[in-house]
Each structure stands twice: as C-alpha cells, then as structure tokens.
Amino acid sequence: MPVVRRFLIALVALATAGCPDSTSGSKAGPPATCTKRGEQCKLADGVLGVCNDVACPAGKDPPCLGCVSQH
C-alpha cells in the first residue's frame, strides 16, 4: 500500500502544479477600440459588438471604425 499512496500523492502534486492560477490568467476579451473591420469588440455597456465603418469625426480621414451592435 505505501507504493500506491506515494504514487497517488505524486500524481496529485503533478496535476495541481500543472494547473495555472485562476487569477493569473488574462481574460481580456474583445478590445474596446476597433483596429480591424469585422473583429469583435465590446460596447460601453459590456455587450459584444462588431467593428464596422462609422462616420469620421471632424478632421479625421476615413476609414473610421467603431464598435456597433450586432443586432
């Protein structure tokens, strides 16, 4: 029995050592600002949107991209 117990302890130690800490992972999600047409983005209220052409502000040359609702 001691061999089986040591094996189980080693197995548990290896399994937990290989798991990343849940707080250290990056879960950034979609960007809030658009850089490419068609990519996912996040609207101000947290809802997912899609990057699309929008009217450019004064003084800015097209193309201008903005996050718009998917629905």
mmCIF file of C-alpha atoms in Angstrom, residues 25-57:
data_model
loop_
_atom_site.group_PDB
_atom_site.id
_atom_site.type_symbol
_atom_site.label_atom_id
_atom_site.label_comp_id
_atom_site.label_asym_id
_atom_site.label_seq_id
_atom_site.Cartn_x
_atom_site.Cartn_y
_atom_site.Cartn_z
ATOM 1 C CA GLY A 25 -4.665 34.242 -16.444
ATOM 2 C CA SER A 26 -5.530 37.033 -18.815
ATOM 3 C CA LYS A 27 -9.192 37.123 -19.756
ATOM 4 C CA ALA A 28 -9.143 40.409 -21.588
ATOM 5 C CA GLY A 29 -11.798 39.508 -24.134
ATOM 6 C CA PRO A 30 -12.551 41.653 -27.148
ATOM 7 C CA PRO A 31 -10.998 45.120 -27.341
ATOM 8 C CA ALA A 32 -12.992 48.259 -26.621
ATOM 9 C CA THR A 33 -11.453 50.104 -29.576
ATOM 10 C CA CYS A 34 -11.540 48.855 -33.150
ATOM 11 C CA THR A 35 -8.457 48.307 -35.254
ATOM 12 C CA LYS A 36 -9.804 45.968 -37.936
ATOM 13 C CA ARG A 37 -13.167 45.800 -39.748
ATOM 14 C CA GLY A 38 -15.204 42.729 -38.762
ATOM 15 C CA GLU A 39 -13.449 41.907 -35.482
ATOM 16 C CA GLN A 40 -15.387 41.537 -32.240
ATOM 17 C CA CYS A 41 -15.397 44.453 -29.838
ATOM 18 C CA LYS A 42 -17.069 45.404 -26.596
ATOM 19 C CA LEU A 43 -19.644 48.199 -26.392
ATOM 20 C CA ALA A 44 -19.660 50.608 -23.442
ATOM 21 C CA ASP A 45 -22.407 48.623 -21.683
ATOM 22 C CA GLY A 46 -20.363 45.394 -21.975
ATOM 23 C CA VAL A 47 -22.368 43.876 -24.837
ATOM 24 C CA LEU A 48 -20.419 42.311 -27.694
ATOM 25 C CA GLY A 49 -20.356 44.229 -30.932
ATOM 26 C CA VAL A 50 -18.560 44.168 -34.259
ATOM 27 C CA CYS A 51 -16.126 46.699 -35.718
ATOM 28 C CA ASN A 52 -17.593 48.488 -38.727
ATOM 29 C CA ASP A 53 -17.312 51.741 -40.685
ATOM 30 C CA VAL A 54 -18.708 54.780 -38.871
ATOM 31 C CA ALA A 55 -18.866 58.488 -39.664
ATOM 32 C CA CYS A 56 -15.478 60.081 -39.091
ATOM 33 C CA PRO A 57 -15.140 62.912 -36.591
#
